[in-house]
Amino acid sequence: MQGTRIAFGPFVLDPDIGTLLKEQIPIAVGHRGLTLLAALTARPGEILTKAELMDAAWPGTAVEEGNLTVQIATLRKALGPADNGGEWIATVPRVGYRFTGIVEPAASASRRPMPPSGKPSIAVLPFANLSGDQDQQYLSDGITEDIITELARFRSLLVIARNSSFQFRHPALDIAEVHRKLGVRYLVEGSIRKLGDRIRITTQLIDAATGTHLWAQRYDRALDDIFALQDEVAALIASMVEGQAEADSASRTRRKPPADWDAYDYYLQGRAHFYRYELDESEPLFVRCVELDSTFAQGHAFLAQALVGRFWYDNDPRTLQKAWDSARTALALDRSDGVCHQSMGLVLTHMRQHSDAGVHFERARSLNPLDVNIAGDYASWLNYGGRAETALDVLETALLRDPLPPTWFWEVKGSSLFLLGRYSEAVGSYQKAGDHFFIHAFLAASYAHLGETEKARAEVEKALARKHGLTVRLISGLPFADQVALELFMSGFRKAGFPA
């Protein structure tokens, strides 16, 4: 979907990043629904035939007309009644549909105040590292992320995920640009300086729509107070945004912080490497973290995830057993933490205990429904279970909150599209997912099913260069519970030319 951001009524549609906002709050609409809406609003007042709309939403795919009817009904429900009490999308019997609203460029659209019942949206931008040492960047990033995590526990707020907000690290920040790209009402920015055994944090809250600074504060604390300080900053921000009464009564689970500063420091370093897929660097840091503080649940949880990542490369059952031990320890320490349940779900998926994995993913999502990383791993579990359509819906909903997701998100989405037979779209998604042997293997299978033999063979060579001895049999170890889904990948690998 490509095009200029447009406004109609209380809505702003951004076809480029695939978001629909109502009074600056993201509306959960799937990819096909947004594609149809973009097509309709591009030609307001005109009749678009059913064939035109189906070509837009399902390019190159033969689908029944009923699918279009379902998507239009879902769109109407999401949009609600038009300003005149009618419908935004009118049916033209036996022909197609027509968009009835007045469309204008978003830049010229008037901003309406957020209704009191709506969820205020907020993004925490990466805090500046003022320590004078670039090696301390992980500290600023890690503390910023933990403030995001704490804010997300306030169910009355819509908090943009780390991966999207961290795209805006520019020293000369353009508030208007962030507001346009993320569609949020409020921004938090600040800085961190570590001085010996003390830390100084400055933070300020900005109304992104106007650029007005609403609140600013500076904290000088001992390092050991950092965990309480994160809670305090999050609570104060929530108080400013929602009002003290709402913040005091907010329903949120609480993460159990580590007891040791050095353990937390190793955890932040490990997490920084983990997000960059530097598994060899992240794993020993998580190991050191839990050695220093064996009671830190999230340290064990991330160690479990890093071990699952290693298992993709070494295929050693002992690695998976270690991952299970770490995930079990994390849950024993804190069963109220969504990341701990996510880690156990991830491990159990790879141990092919799919039913039990699902229980933990559902629990993780109930504890933190806004965590895009949990949503991504949950969608991966759905793919393995042959529920790619549901997985794609989960991913599309998560992308509304995180329009600039982590790289691995595109691998999961690519696999959903692949399993739905949408190979060209799968290629586009996989190409965003990084330079790993399994990504090249998935690309090879996609090209093979498209009949693009030369491209498939080129991807096979790239996969073999990154993992010697890769065979169809080894790839068949993917933890699919659904054999039809597995065979779709396997036939692609064989067509591409991987060794048996």
Short mmCIF file of C-alpha atoms in Angstrom, two decimals:
data_model
loop_
_atom_site.label_atom_id
_atom_site.label_comp_id
_atom_site.label_asym_id
_atom_site.label_seq_id
_atom_site.Cartn_x
_atom_site.Cartn_y
_atom_site.Cartn_z
CA MET A 1 0.00 0.00 0.00
CA GLN A 2 1.54 3.26 -1.11
CA GLY A 3 0.16 6.77 -0.92
CA THR A 4 -0.18 10.03 0.92
CA ARG A 5 -1.60 10.05 4.45
CA ILE A 6 -5.23 11.05 4.17
CA ALA A 7 -7.91 12.09 6.62
CA PHE A 8 -11.65 11.58 6.64
CA GLY A 9 -13.85 12.42 9.59
CA PRO A 10 -11.94 11.46 12.76
CA PHE A 11 -9.67 9.02 10.89
CA VAL A 12 -6.18 9.22 9.43
CA LEU A 13 -5.09 6.47 7.05
CA ASP A 14 -1.40 5.97 6.28
CA PRO A 15 -1.13 3.51 3.38
CA ASP A 16 2.70 3.59 3.47
CA ILE A 17 3.07 2.04 6.92
CA GLY A 18 -0.36 0.42 7.01
CA THR A 19 -2.03 2.18 9.93
CA LEU A 20 -5.48 3.59 10.58
CA LEU A 21 -5.87 6.06 13.44
CA LYS A 22 -9.06 7.38 15.00
CA GLU A 23 -8.46 10.47 17.13
CA GLN A 24 -4.76 9.40 17.08
CA ILE A 25 -5.58 5.93 18.47
CA PRO A 26 -4.66 2.92 16.25
CA ILE A 27 -7.65 0.93 15.01
CA ALA A 28 -7.19 -2.82 14.62
CA VAL A 29 -7.74 -3.51 10.92
CA GLY A 30 -5.98 -6.29 9.03
CA HIS A 31 -3.77 -5.91 5.97
CA ARG A 32 -6.51 -6.71 3.45
CA GLY A 33 -8.95 -4.34 5.12
CA LEU A 34 -6.41 -1.50 5.01
CA THR A 35 -5.65 -2.28 1.36
CA LEU A 36 -9.34 -2.10 0.48
CA LEU A 37 -9.78 1.14 2.44
CA ALA A 38 -6.76 2.67 0.68
CA ALA A 39 -8.25 1.73 -2.71
CA LEU A 40 -11.66 3.14 -1.85
CA THR A 41 -10.39 6.41 -0.36
CA ALA A 42 -8.06 6.94 -3.31
CA ARG A 43 -11.18 7.38 -5.47
CA PRO A 44 -13.82 8.89 -3.14
CA GLY A 45 -17.32 9.01 -4.57
CA GLU A 46 -16.43 6.63 -7.42
CA ILE A 47 -17.76 3.12 -7.78
CA LEU A 48 -15.06 0.46 -7.55
CA THR A 49 -16.11 -2.88 -8.96
CA LYS A 50 -15.80 -6.04 -6.97
CA ALA A 51 -13.16 -7.25 -9.41
CA GLU A 52 -11.06 -4.10 -8.88
CA LEU A 53 -11.21 -4.45 -5.12
CA MET A 54 -10.42 -8.14 -5.16
CA ASP A 55 -7.42 -7.49 -7.40
CA ALA A 56 -6.22 -4.87 -4.93
CA ALA A 57 -6.55 -7.03 -1.80
CA TRP A 58 -5.75 -10.44 -3.30
CA PRO A 59 -3.40 -9.71 -6.22
CA GLY A 60 -2.83 -12.70 -8.46
CA THR A 61 -5.00 -14.92 -6.28
CA ALA A 62 -8.33 -16.53 -7.11
CA VAL A 63 -10.67 -16.00 -4.16
CA GLU A 64 -14.40 -16.22 -3.67
CA GLU A 65 -16.47 -13.05 -3.67
CA GLY A 66 -17.58 -13.86 -0.13
CA ASN A 67 -14.10 -12.97 1.12
CA LEU A 68 -14.58 -9.41 -0.13
CA THR A 69 -17.98 -9.21 1.56
CA VAL A 70 -16.47 -10.30 4.87
CA GLN A 71 -13.64 -7.76 4.65
CA ILE A 72 -16.04 -4.90 3.81
CA ALA A 73 -18.27 -5.86 6.74
CA THR A 74 -15.25 -5.89 9.06
CA LEU A 75 -14.18 -2.46 7.77
CA ARG A 76 -17.65 -1.01 8.36
CA LYS A 77 -17.66 -2.32 11.91
CA ALA A 78 -14.22 -0.81 12.60
CA LEU A 79 -15.17 2.58 11.12
CA GLY A 80 -18.61 2.83 12.69
CA PRO A 81 -21.25 5.26 11.38
CA ALA A 82 -20.24 8.22 9.24
CA ASP A 83 -20.70 11.80 10.40
CA ASN A 84 -24.10 11.93 8.72
CA GLY A 85 -25.23 8.72 10.39
CA GLY A 86 -24.86 6.65 7.25
CA GLU A 87 -22.06 4.31 6.20
CA TRP A 88 -18.57 5.28 5.06
CA ILE A 89 -18.68 2.50 2.44
CA ALA A 90 -21.84 2.23 0.37
CA THR A 91 -22.85 -0.92 -1.48
CA VAL A 92 -23.71 -0.59 -5.17
CA PRO A 93 -25.85 -3.69 -5.78
CA ARG A 94 -24.36 -6.27 -8.16
CA VAL A 95 -21.51 -3.88 -9.04
CA GLY A 96 -19.23 -2.99 -6.14
CA TYR A 97 -18.67 -0.36 -3.45
CA ARG A 98 -18.23 3.41 -3.13
CA PHE A 99 -16.53 5.51 -0.43
CA THR A 100 -18.95 8.24 0.65
CA GLY A 101 -16.73 10.42 2.87
CA ILE A 102 -14.81 13.59 2.14
CA VAL A 103 -11.07 12.89 1.88
CA GLU A 104 -8.29 15.41 2.45
CA PRO A 105 -4.50 15.26 2.97
CA ALA A 106 -3.73 14.55 6.61
CA ALA A 107 -1.42 17.55 6.82
CA SER A 108 -4.36 19.89 6.26
CA ALA A 109 -6.82 17.98 8.39
CA SER A 110 -7.89 19.58 11.62
CA ARG A 111 -6.87 17.80 14.83
CA ARG A 112 -9.69 16.89 17.14
CA PRO A 113 -9.17 16.54 20.90
CA MET A 114 -8.86 13.00 22.15
CA PRO A 115 -12.11 11.82 23.75
CA PRO A 116 -11.86 11.14 27.51
CA SER A 117 -12.83 7.51 27.01
CA GLY A 118 -10.08 6.86 24.44
CA LYS A 119 -6.66 5.44 25.29
CA PRO A 120 -3.97 8.13 25.14
CA SER A 121 -1.09 6.99 22.95
CA ILE A 122 2.52 7.54 23.99
CA ALA A 123 6.01 6.77 22.71
CA VAL A 124 9.18 6.76 24.80
CA LEU A 125 12.13 7.80 22.63
CA PRO A 126 15.61 6.42 23.36
CA PHE A 127 17.20 8.38 26.18
CA ALA A 128 20.43 10.14 25.24
CA ASN A 129 23.65 8.66 26.62
CA LEU A 130 25.55 11.53 28.29
CA SER A 131 28.21 9.35 29.90
CA GLY A 132 30.77 10.26 27.24
CA ASP A 133 31.32 6.56 26.52
CA GLN A 134 29.57 4.92 23.58
CA ASP A 135 30.13 1.56 25.23
CA GLN A 136 27.52 2.67 27.78
CA GLN A 137 24.82 3.03 25.10
CA TYR A 138 23.30 -0.30 26.13
CA LEU A 139 22.66 1.21 29.56
CA SER A 140 20.64 4.15 28.21
CA ASP A 141 18.76 1.90 25.80
CA GLY A 142 18.06 -0.72 28.45
CA ILE A 143 16.72 1.72 31.01
CA THR A 144 14.57 3.37 28.32
CA GLU A 145 13.12 -0.01 27.38
CA ASP A 146 12.34 -0.85 30.99
CA ILE A 147 10.48 2.45 31.38
CA ILE A 148 8.50 1.48 28.26
CA THR A 149 7.76 -1.88 29.87
CA GLU A 150 6.57 -0.24 33.08
CA LEU A 151 4.36 2.22 31.18
CA ALA A 152 2.83 -0.62 29.17
CA ARG A 153 1.58 -2.15 32.41
CA PHE A 154 -0.90 0.72 32.71
CA ARG A 155 -3.83 -0.77 30.80
CA SER A 156 -5.32 2.71 30.30
CA LEU A 157 -2.45 3.74 27.99
CA LEU A 158 -1.50 2.69 24.47
CA VAL A 159 2.32 2.53 24.51
CA ILE A 160 4.29 2.31 21.26
CA ALA A 161 6.76 -0.57 21.31
CA ARG A 162 10.52 -0.18 21.67
CA ASN A 163 11.40 -1.12 18.12
CA SER A 164 9.35 1.69 16.61
CA SER A 165 10.25 4.43 19.07
CA PHE A 166 13.96 3.54 18.91
CA GLN A 167 14.01 4.51 15.23
CA PHE A 168 14.06 8.13 16.39
CA ARG A 169 17.51 8.56 17.89
CA HIS A 170 18.39 11.82 16.09
CA PRO A 171 20.03 14.55 18.19
CA ALA A 172 17.95 17.22 16.44
CA LEU A 173 14.60 15.54 16.88
CA ASP A 174 11.70 16.62 14.68
CA ILE A 175 8.68 16.24 16.94
CA ALA A 176 6.30 16.74 14.03
CA GLU A 177 7.95 13.89 12.09
CA VAL A 178 7.66 11.49 15.03
CA HIS A 179 4.05 12.52 15.53
CA ARG A 180 3.32 11.88 11.86
CA LYS A 181 5.09 8.53 11.62
CA LEU A 182 3.98 7.01 14.92
CA GLY A 183 0.62 8.72 15.22
CA VAL A 184 0.98 9.24 18.98
CA ARG A 185 -0.32 12.07 21.14
CA TYR A 186 2.50 12.14 23.70
CA LEU A 187 6.29 11.70 23.59
CA VAL A 188 8.76 11.07 26.38
CA GLU A 189 12.41 11.96 25.88
CA GLY A 190 15.34 12.28 28.26
CA SER A 191 18.97 11.54 29.02
CA ILE A 192 21.05 9.31 31.28
CA ARG A 193 24.47 9.92 32.80
CA LYS A 194 26.26 7.31 34.93
CA LEU A 195 28.78 8.79 37.39
CA GLY A 196 30.52 6.15 39.49
CA ASP A 197 27.92 4.46 41.66
CA ARG A 198 25.29 7.12 40.94
CA ILE A 199 23.04 7.81 37.99
CA ARG A 200 21.33 10.97 36.75
CA ILE A 201 18.17 10.72 34.66
CA THR A 202 16.36 13.67 33.12
CA THR A 203 13.03 13.18 31.42
CA GLN A 204 10.29 15.30 29.89
CA LEU A 205 6.79 14.74 28.55
CA ILE A 206 5.80 16.45 25.29
CA ASP A 207 2.43 16.95 23.61
CA ALA A 208 3.42 15.69 20.16
CA ALA A 209 0.52 17.42 18.42
CA THR A 210 1.64 20.88 19.54
CA GLY A 211 5.28 20.42 20.61
CA THR A 212 4.39 21.76 24.08
CA HIS A 213 6.53 20.55 27.01
CA LEU A 214 4.10 19.40 29.67
CA TRP A 215 6.43 18.20 32.42
CA ALA A 216 10.14 17.77 33.13
CA GLN A 217 12.09 16.22 36.01
CA ARG A 218 15.64 15.35 36.99
CA TYR A 219 16.64 12.49 39.27
CA ASP A 220 19.98 11.90 40.99
CA ARG A 221 20.00 8.46 42.58
CA ALA A 222 22.28 5.64 43.66
CA LEU A 223 22.50 2.84 41.08
CA ASP A 224 20.75 0.50 43.48
CA ASP A 225 17.65 2.72 43.29
CA ILE A 226 17.28 2.40 39.52
CA PHE A 227 14.47 -0.15 39.65
CA ALA A 228 12.30 1.92 41.99
CA LEU A 229 13.12 4.97 39.88
CA GLN A 230 11.84 3.31 36.71
CA ASP A 231 8.53 2.65 38.44
CA GLU A 232 8.42 6.23 39.71
CA VAL A 233 9.07 7.75 36.27
CA ALA A 234 6.43 5.54 34.65
CA ALA A 235 3.87 6.37 37.33
CA LEU A 236 4.51 10.11 37.03
CA ILE A 237 4.16 10.02 33.24
CA ALA A 238 0.93 8.04 33.55
CA SER A 239 -0.31 10.53 36.12
CA MET A 240 0.32 13.43 33.77
CA VAL A 241 -1.37 11.70 30.85
CA GLU A 242 -4.33 10.06 32.52
CA GLY A 243 -4.70 11.88 35.81
CA GLN A 244 -3.57 10.78 39.25
CA ALA A 245 -6.70 8.80 40.07
CA GLU A 246 -6.42 6.63 36.96
CA ALA A 247 -2.70 6.05 37.52
CA ASP A 248 -3.20 5.08 41.15
CA SER A 249 -5.88 2.55 40.25
CA ALA A 250 -4.31 1.24 37.05
CA SER A 251 -4.45 -2.50 36.77
CA ARG A 252 -0.94 -3.75 36.05
CA THR A 253 1.29 -6.66 36.85
CA ARG A 254 4.67 -5.86 38.34
CA ARG A 255 8.01 -7.16 37.16
CA LYS A 256 10.30 -8.39 39.92
CA PRO A 257 13.59 -6.44 39.56
CA PRO A 258 17.03 -7.97 40.09
CA ALA A 259 18.60 -7.58 43.51
CA ASP A 260 22.07 -6.87 42.14
CA TRP A 261 23.09 -3.89 39.98
CA ASP A 262 25.87 -5.79 38.21
CA ALA A 263 23.41 -8.55 37.32
CA TYR A 264 21.09 -5.96 35.79
CA ASP A 265 24.01 -4.42 33.90
CA TYR A 266 24.92 -7.78 32.34
CA TYR A 267 21.23 -8.32 31.54
CA LEU A 268 21.02 -5.01 29.68
CA GLN A 269 24.20 -5.78 27.74
CA GLY A 270 22.88 -9.21 26.84
CA ARG A 271 19.54 -7.84 25.76
CA ALA A 272 21.24 -5.26 23.51
CA HIS A 273 23.19 -8.03 21.73
CA PHE A 274 20.11 -10.27 21.60
CA TYR A 275 18.05 -7.66 19.75
CA ARG A 276 20.85 -7.46 17.16
CA TYR A 277 20.85 -11.26 16.76
CA GLU A 278 24.33 -11.49 18.22
CA LEU A 279 23.51 -14.70 20.06
CA ASP A 280 27.12 -15.72 20.73
CA GLU A 281 27.62 -12.43 22.58
CA SER A 282 24.26 -12.33 24.37
CA GLU A 283 24.19 -15.83 25.84
CA PRO A 284 27.29 -15.55 28.09
CA LEU A 285 26.07 -12.17 29.35
CA PHE A 286 22.73 -13.68 30.39
CA VAL A 287 24.64 -16.55 32.01
CA ARG A 288 26.71 -14.07 34.00
CA CYS A 289 23.55 -12.17 34.96
CA VAL A 290 21.89 -15.20 36.56
CA GLU A 291 25.16 -16.25 38.18
CA LEU A 292 25.24 -12.93 40.01
CA ASP A 293 21.52 -12.95 40.81
CA SER A 294 19.89 -16.35 40.54
CA THR A 295 16.52 -14.84 41.55
CA PHE A 296 16.17 -12.51 38.52
CA ALA A 297 13.40 -14.14 36.50
CA GLN A 298 13.81 -12.18 33.27
CA GLY A 299 17.53 -12.99 33.20
CA HIS A 300 16.64 -16.69 33.09
CA ALA A 301 13.85 -16.02 30.55
CA PHE A 302 16.12 -14.25 28.09
CA LEU A 303 18.79 -16.90 28.57
CA ALA A 304 16.18 -19.47 27.52
CA GLN A 305 15.38 -17.47 24.37
CA ALA A 306 19.07 -17.09 23.49
CA LEU A 307 19.52 -20.85 23.87
CA VAL A 308 16.59 -21.50 21.52
CA GLY A 309 18.36 -19.25 19.02
CA ARG A 310 21.53 -21.33 19.39
CA PHE A 311 19.48 -24.52 18.90
CA TRP A 312 18.58 -23.31 15.38
CA TYR A 313 22.28 -23.48 14.56
CA ASP A 314 23.62 -26.48 16.50
CA ASN A 315 20.45 -28.66 16.46
CA ASP A 316 21.72 -30.18 19.72
CA PRO A 317 18.98 -31.57 22.06
CA ARG A 318 21.18 -30.66 25.03
CA THR A 319 20.91 -26.98 24.05
CA LEU A 320 17.13 -27.24 24.04
CA GLN A 321 17.20 -28.98 27.42
CA LYS A 322 19.24 -26.08 28.84
CA ALA A 323 16.68 -23.67 27.40
CA TRP A 324 13.89 -25.58 29.11
CA ASP A 325 15.76 -25.53 32.43
CA SER A 326 16.16 -21.74 32.17
CA ALA A 327 12.53 -21.18 31.22
CA ARG A 328 11.35 -23.40 34.06
CA THR A 329 13.52 -21.47 36.53
CA ALA A 330 12.14 -18.16 35.22
CA LEU A 331 8.56 -19.33 35.75
CA ALA A 332 9.32 -20.69 39.20
CA LEU A 333 10.63 -17.24 40.15
CA ASP A 334 7.83 -15.16 38.63
CA ARG A 335 4.67 -16.66 37.14
CA SER A 336 3.14 -13.18 36.81
CA ASP A 337 5.63 -12.07 34.14
CA GLY A 338 4.55 -12.41 30.51
CA VAL A 339 8.11 -12.75 29.22
CA CYS A 340 8.64 -15.81 31.44
CA HIS A 341 5.56 -17.49 29.96
CA GLN A 342 6.64 -16.41 26.47
CA SER A 343 10.02 -18.08 26.95
CA MET A 344 8.43 -21.33 28.13
CA GLY A 345 6.03 -21.25 25.19
CA LEU A 346 8.96 -20.78 22.80
CA VAL A 347 10.91 -23.67 24.33
CA LEU A 348 7.92 -26.02 24.41
CA THR A 349 7.16 -25.24 20.77
CA HIS A 350 10.62 -26.42 19.79
CA MET A 351 10.20 -29.46 22.02
CA ARG A 352 7.03 -30.18 20.01
CA GLN A 353 4.79 -29.89 23.05
CA HIS A 354 2.46 -27.60 21.15
CA SER A 355 -0.60 -27.82 23.37
CA ASP A 356 1.33 -26.85 26.51
CA ALA A 357 3.16 -24.12 24.56
CA GLY A 358 -0.17 -22.60 23.62
CA VAL A 359 -1.21 -22.41 27.27
CA HIS A 360 1.88 -20.37 28.10
CA PHE A 361 1.51 -18.08 25.07
CA GLU A 362 -2.11 -17.35 25.97
CA ARG A 363 -1.05 -16.59 29.55
CA ALA A 364 1.75 -14.33 28.29
CA ARG A 365 -0.71 -12.42 26.10
CA SER A 366 -3.18 -12.00 28.94
CA LEU A 367 -0.43 -10.61 31.20
CA ASN A 368 0.91 -8.22 28.59
CA PRO A 369 -1.42 -7.95 25.57
CA LEU A 370 0.58 -5.07 24.06
CA ASP A 371 3.98 -6.79 23.92
CA VAL A 372 4.83 -7.16 20.23
CA ASN A 373 7.59 -9.67 20.92
CA ILE A 374 5.11 -11.95 22.66
CA ALA A 375 2.71 -11.47 19.75
CA GLY A 376 5.43 -12.44 17.28
CA ASP A 377 6.36 -15.67 19.05
CA TYR A 378 2.67 -16.48 19.49
CA ALA A 379 2.14 -16.01 15.75
CA SER A 380 5.08 -18.30 15.05
CA TRP A 381 3.43 -20.98 17.22
CA LEU A 382 0.22 -20.51 15.24
CA ASN A 383 2.15 -20.98 11.99
CA TYR A 384 3.60 -24.25 13.24
CA GLY A 385 0.10 -25.38 14.11
CA GLY A 386 -1.23 -24.69 10.60
CA ARG A 387 -3.16 -21.55 11.63
CA ALA A 388 -1.40 -19.09 9.35
CA GLU A 389 -4.47 -16.93 8.73
CA THR A 390 -4.87 -16.32 12.47
CA ALA A 391 -1.13 -15.74 12.80
CA LEU A 392 -1.23 -13.08 10.08
CA ASP A 393 -4.10 -11.31 11.85
CA VAL A 394 -2.11 -11.32 15.12
CA LEU A 395 0.92 -9.86 13.35
CA GLU A 396 -1.10 -7.19 11.55
CA THR A 397 -2.70 -6.12 14.81
CA ALA A 398 0.71 -5.97 16.49
CA LEU A 399 2.04 -3.87 13.62
CA LEU A 400 -0.59 -1.23 14.40
CA ARG A 401 1.19 -0.67 17.69
CA ASP A 402 4.68 -1.21 16.32
CA PRO A 403 4.76 0.01 12.71
CA LEU A 404 8.57 -0.41 12.67
CA PRO A 405 8.95 -3.91 14.13
CA PRO A 406 12.09 -5.91 14.95
CA THR A 407 13.73 -7.65 12.01
CA TRP A 408 12.64 -11.16 13.01
CA PHE A 409 8.99 -10.10 12.81
CA TRP A 410 9.27 -10.18 9.01
CA GLU A 411 10.42 -13.81 9.07
CA VAL A 412 7.29 -14.82 11.01
CA LYS A 413 5.07 -12.77 8.71
CA GLY A 414 6.83 -14.19 5.67
CA SER A 415 6.09 -17.70 6.88
CA SER A 416 2.41 -16.85 7.43
CA LEU A 417 2.19 -15.54 3.87
CA PHE A 418 4.11 -18.56 2.54
CA LEU A 419 1.71 -20.99 4.24
CA LEU A 420 -1.21 -19.10 2.71
CA GLY A 421 0.28 -19.55 -0.76
CA ARG A 422 1.07 -15.84 -1.12
CA TYR A 423 4.65 -16.51 -2.22
CA SER A 424 5.43 -13.16 -3.83
CA GLU A 425 4.39 -11.34 -0.65
CA ALA A 426 6.37 -13.85 1.40
CA VAL A 427 9.50 -13.01 -0.60
CA GLY A 428 9.04 -9.32 0.16
CA SER A 429 8.68 -10.03 3.86
CA TYR A 430 11.60 -12.47 4.07
CA GLN A 431 13.85 -9.96 2.33
CA LYS A 432 13.44 -7.67 5.34
CA ALA A 433 14.33 -10.40 7.84
CA GLY A 434 18.12 -10.34 7.87
CA ASP A 435 20.99 -12.45 6.59
CA HIS A 436 20.55 -15.88 8.21
CA PHE A 437 20.76 -19.35 6.69
CA PHE A 438 17.12 -20.13 7.44
CA ILE A 439 15.91 -16.87 5.84
CA HIS A 440 17.74 -17.77 2.63
CA ALA A 441 16.26 -21.27 2.83
CA PHE A 442 12.73 -19.83 3.15
CA LEU A 443 13.40 -17.47 0.24
CA ALA A 444 14.61 -20.41 -1.84
CA ALA A 445 11.41 -22.32 -1.13
CA SER A 446 9.28 -19.27 -2.00
CA TYR A 447 11.05 -18.73 -5.31
CA ALA A 448 10.78 -22.43 -6.08
CA HIS A 449 7.01 -22.39 -5.65
CA LEU A 450 6.88 -19.30 -7.89
CA GLY A 451 8.82 -21.19 -10.57
CA GLU A 452 11.76 -18.75 -10.42
CA THR A 453 14.44 -21.44 -10.54
CA GLU A 454 17.55 -19.27 -10.87
CA LYS A 455 16.60 -17.10 -7.89
CA ALA A 456 15.80 -20.21 -5.86
CA ARG A 457 19.22 -21.74 -6.57
CA ALA A 458 20.97 -18.48 -5.70
CA GLU A 459 19.28 -18.51 -2.30
CA VAL A 460 20.25 -22.16 -1.80
CA GLU A 461 23.90 -21.20 -2.33
CA LYS A 462 23.60 -18.37 0.20
CA ALA A 463 22.00 -20.68 2.76
CA LEU A 464 24.70 -23.35 2.31
CA ALA A 465 27.44 -20.72 2.60
CA ARG A 466 26.06 -19.71 6.01
CA LYS A 467 25.42 -23.23 7.29
CA HIS A 468 27.52 -25.97 5.76
CA GLY A 469 25.89 -29.36 5.51
CA LEU A 470 22.36 -27.95 5.34
CA THR A 471 20.01 -30.59 3.91
CA VAL A 472 16.30 -31.06 3.35
CA ARG A 473 16.34 -33.60 6.15
CA LEU A 474 17.92 -31.13 8.56
CA ILE A 475 15.47 -28.39 7.63
CA SER A 476 12.63 -30.86 8.18
CA GLY A 477 13.38 -30.47 11.89
CA LEU A 478 11.24 -27.33 11.94
CA PRO A 479 8.79 -27.91 14.82
CA PHE A 480 5.57 -28.11 12.81
CA ALA A 481 2.57 -29.77 14.41
CA ASP A 482 0.66 -29.50 11.13
CA GLN A 483 2.04 -31.89 8.52
CA VAL A 484 0.35 -30.12 5.60
CA ALA A 485 2.14 -26.91 6.52
CA LEU A 486 5.45 -28.73 6.92
CA GLU A 487 5.10 -30.43 3.53
CA LEU A 488 4.51 -27.07 1.85
CA PHE A 489 7.94 -25.95 3.06
CA MET A 490 9.56 -29.32 2.35
CA SER A 491 8.33 -29.43 -1.25
CA GLY A 492 9.72 -25.93 -1.72
CA PHE A 493 13.12 -26.93 -0.34
CA ARG A 494 13.23 -29.97 -2.65
CA LYS A 495 12.21 -27.91 -5.69
CA ALA A 496 14.86 -25.31 -4.84
CA GLY A 497 17.57 -27.97 -4.97
CA PHE A 498 18.74 -28.45 -1.38
CA PRO A 499 20.65 -31.72 -0.84
CA ALA A 500 18.47 -34.53 0.46
#
